[in-house]
Structure formats: C-alpha cells, structure tokens
CSV table of C-alpha atoms in Angstrom, one decimal:
chain,number,residue,atom,x,y,z
A,1164,MET,CA,15.3,9.8,3.3
A,1165,PRO,CA,17.7,11.4,0.8
A,1166,LEU,CA,16.1,9.7,-2.2
A,1167,ALA,CA,12.4,10.1,-1.1
A,1168,HIS,CA,12.0,13.3,-3.1
A,1169,ALA,CA,13.5,11.7,-6.3
A,1170,PHE,CA,11.2,8.7,-5.9
A,1171,THR,CA,8.2,11.0,-5.3
A,1172,ASN,CA,8.9,12.7,-8.6
A,1173,ARG,CA,9.4,9.4,-10.5
A,1174,TYR,CA,6.3,7.8,-9.1
A,1175,ALA,CA,4.0,10.8,-9.2
A,1176,ASP,CA,1.3,9.0,-11.3
A,1177,GLU,CA,1.3,5.9,-9.0
A,1178,LEU,CA,1.0,8.1,-5.9
A,1179,MET,CA,-1.8,10.1,-7.4
A,1180,MET,CA,-3.7,6.9,-8.5
A,1181,LEU,CA,-3.5,5.4,-5.0
A,1182,ALA,CA,-4.4,8.6,-3.3
A,1183,ALA,CA,-7.5,9.0,-5.5
A,1184,ALA,CA,-8.5,5.3,-5.0
A,1185,THR,CA,-8.2,5.5,-1.2
A,1186,HIS,CA,-8.9,9.2,-0.4
A,1187,ARG,CA,-5.7,9.1,1.7
A,1188,PRO,CA,-2.3,10.7,1.2
A,1189,ALA,CA,0.2,8.4,-0.5
A,1190,SER,CA,3.9,8.9,0.2
A,1191,ILE,CA,7.3,7.4,-0.5
A,1192,VAL,CA,8.9,5.9,2.6
A,1193,ASN,CA,12.3,4.4,3.4
A,1194,ILE,CA,11.8,0.8,4.4
A,1195,GLY,CA,15.4,0.1,5.3
A,1196,CYS,CA,16.5,-1.7,2.2
A,1197,GLY,CA,14.9,0.7,-0.2
A,1198,TYR,CA,11.8,2.7,-0.8
A,1199,ALA,CA,8.1,1.9,-1.0
A,1200,ILE,CA,4.8,3.7,-1.5
A,1201,ARG,CA,2.8,3.8,1.8
A,1202,ILE,CA,-0.8,4.7,2.6
A,1203,ASP,CA,-1.9,4.8,6.2
A,1204,PHE,CA,-5.5,3.8,7.1
A,1205,GLU,CA,-7.4,3.9,10.4
A,1206,TYR,CA,-7.0,1.2,13.1
A,1207,GLN,CA,-3.2,0.9,12.6
A,1208,HIS,CA,-3.6,-0.6,9.1
A,1209,TYR,CA,-1.4,0.5,6.2
A,1210,LEU,CA,-0.5,-0.5,2.6
A,1211,LEU,CA,2.9,-0.8,1.0
A,1212,ALA,CA,3.3,-1.0,-2.8
A,1213,VAL,CA,6.6,-2.0,-4.5
A,1214,ASN,CA,7.5,-3.0,-8.0
A,1215,ALA,CA,10.9,-4.8,-7.5
A,1216,GLU,CA,12.3,-7.2,-5.0
A,1217,GLY,CA,10.6,-5.7,-2.0
A,1218,VAL,CA,11.4,-2.1,-2.9
A,1219,LEU,CA,10.6,0.4,-5.6
A,1220,ALA,CA,12.7,0.1,-8.8
A,1221,ASP,CA,14.7,3.1,-9.9
A,1222,GLN,CA,12.3,3.5,-12.8
A,1223,PRO,CA,8.5,2.9,-12.6
A,1224,ASP,CA,8.3,1.0,-15.8
A,1225,ALA,CA,11.4,-1.2,-15.1
A,1226,ALA,CA,9.6,-3.9,-13.1
A,1227,ALA,CA,7.3,-6.7,-14.3
A,1228,LEU,CA,5.1,-7.0,-11.3
A,1229,TRP,CA,3.6,-4.7,-8.7
A,1230,ARG,CA,3.1,-6.1,-5.2
A,1231,VAL,CA,0.6,-4.5,-2.8
A,1232,THR,CA,0.7,-5.6,0.8
A,1233,LEU,CA,-1.6,-4.8,3.6
A,1234,PHE,CA,-0.4,-4.7,7.2
A,1235,LYS,CA,-1.6,-4.1,10.7
A,1236,GLU,CA,0.9,-2.3,12.9
A,1237,SER,CA,2.1,-4.2,16.0
A,1238,ASP,CA,1.2,-2.8,19.4
A,1239,SER,CA,4.8,-3.3,20.6
A,1240,ALA,CA,8.1,-2.4,19.1
A,1241,GLU,CA,9.4,-5.9,19.8
A,1242,SER,CA,6.9,-7.7,17.5
A,1243,PRO,CA,6.7,-7.3,13.8
A,1244,ASP,CA,3.7,-5.8,12.0
A,1245,GLN,CA,1.1,-8.4,11.0
A,1246,LEU,CA,0.9,-9.2,7.3
A,1247,ILE,CA,-2.8,-9.3,6.3
A,1248,VAL,CA,-2.6,-9.9,2.5
A,1249,THR,CA,-0.3,-9.6,-0.5
A,1250,ALA,CA,-1.4,-9.4,-4.1
A,1251,GLU,CA,0.7,-9.1,-7.3
A,1252,SER,CA,-0.2,-7.9,-10.8
A,1253,SER,CA,1.6,-6.3,-13.8
A,1254,TRP,CA,-0.5,-3.1,-13.1
A,1255,LEU,CA,-0.5,-1.3,-9.8
A,1256,VAL,CA,-4.3,-0.7,-9.9
A,1257,ASP,CA,-4.9,-4.4,-10.5
A,1258,ALA,CA,-2.7,-5.4,-7.6
A,1259,PHE,CA,-4.5,-2.9,-5.4
A,1260,ASP,CA,-7.9,-4.3,-6.4
A,1261,LEU,CA,-6.8,-7.9,-5.9
A,1262,ALA,CA,-5.5,-7.1,-2.4
A,1263,PHE,CA,-8.7,-5.4,-1.3
A,1264,ALA,CA,-10.9,-8.1,-2.9
A,1265,GLU,CA,-9.0,-10.7,-0.9
A,1266,VAL,CA,-9.0,-8.8,2.4
A,1267,LYS,CA,-12.7,-8.1,2.1
A,1268,ALA,CA,-13.5,-11.7,1.2
A,1269,THR,CA,-11.6,-13.0,4.3
A,1270,GLY,CA,-13.2,-10.4,6.6
A,1271,GLN,CA,-9.9,-9.1,7.8
A,1272,TRP,CA,-10.6,-5.4,7.1
A,1273,PRO,CA,-11.9,-3.5,10.1
A,1274,SER,CA,-15.3,-1.8,10.0
A,1275,ALA,CA,-16.5,1.1,12.0
A,1276,ASP,CA,-19.9,1.9,13.4
A,1277,LEU,CA,-19.5,5.3,11.9
A,1278,ALA,CA,-18.0,5.2,8.4
A,1279,PHE,CA,-17.5,9.0,7.9
A,1280,GLY,CA,-13.9,9.4,6.7
A,1281,SER,CA,-13.1,5.7,6.9
A,1282,PHE,CA,-11.9,3.7,3.9
A,1283,ASN,CA,-14.5,1.2,2.9
A,1284,PRO,CA,-13.5,-0.4,-0.4
A,1285,ALA,CA,-16.4,-1.6,-2.6
A,1286,VAL,CA,-15.6,-5.0,-4.1
A,1287,THR,CA,-17.6,-5.9,-7.1
C-alpha cells in the first residue's frame, strides 16, 4: 500500500466524482499487480475502475480508456469473485453510466425491500 496515498492525490477528481455519483466512499486499493479505484456496495458487490491494462496509470490523463467493472464477492476464499459487467469509455463517468445501464438492463443488480441507504442507480 505504499503508493496508495500518491494515487489518491493524483486521482482526487475521479474519486470525488465516483463518491458523489454513488453516495459511497471511493478509495485507491492495491489489486496485486497495481492499483485501482474501488467502491463497496451492499450485498457483497463492488466496483473497480482502472484506466490502463487492468490498473491505474501513473497519470490520470495518460490512458485512452477507462474500464469500470462490477463484481460480486465470492462466499469462499477458494473461488474468485464473480464478474457481473464491464464497460469501457474514454471518460470515467461514461464508463460508469454504461456499466450500470447494462447491469440494470440484465437485472443483475440486487434490490432491497427497504431502499434507505442502498445504491439504486436510475437509468434513463
């Protein structure tokens, strides 16, 4: 986690945008081969955003495409997390919108009986 603080400073605008869009904290996490932006949701779902080959580039503007991927955490340590959807765009906000439009269209996003505090993206 030695570079997480440096990436947090470099990607402050992107972190703020995702936090505002989701009403959830966004953070920089080490994913083994590099760093990614992560947001945790309810029901063991989470989002990873990267702008290079599976990781964050050293500079936010260096990459051509943003990739937003939604996962569901596995119940066991032996099995990998389930990939739900991946979307790419030249702008982070557009990749985010595309990912949630696809996940809502396929019905793969969990819904709760009580929506207080849960993330329920509106797709228009």
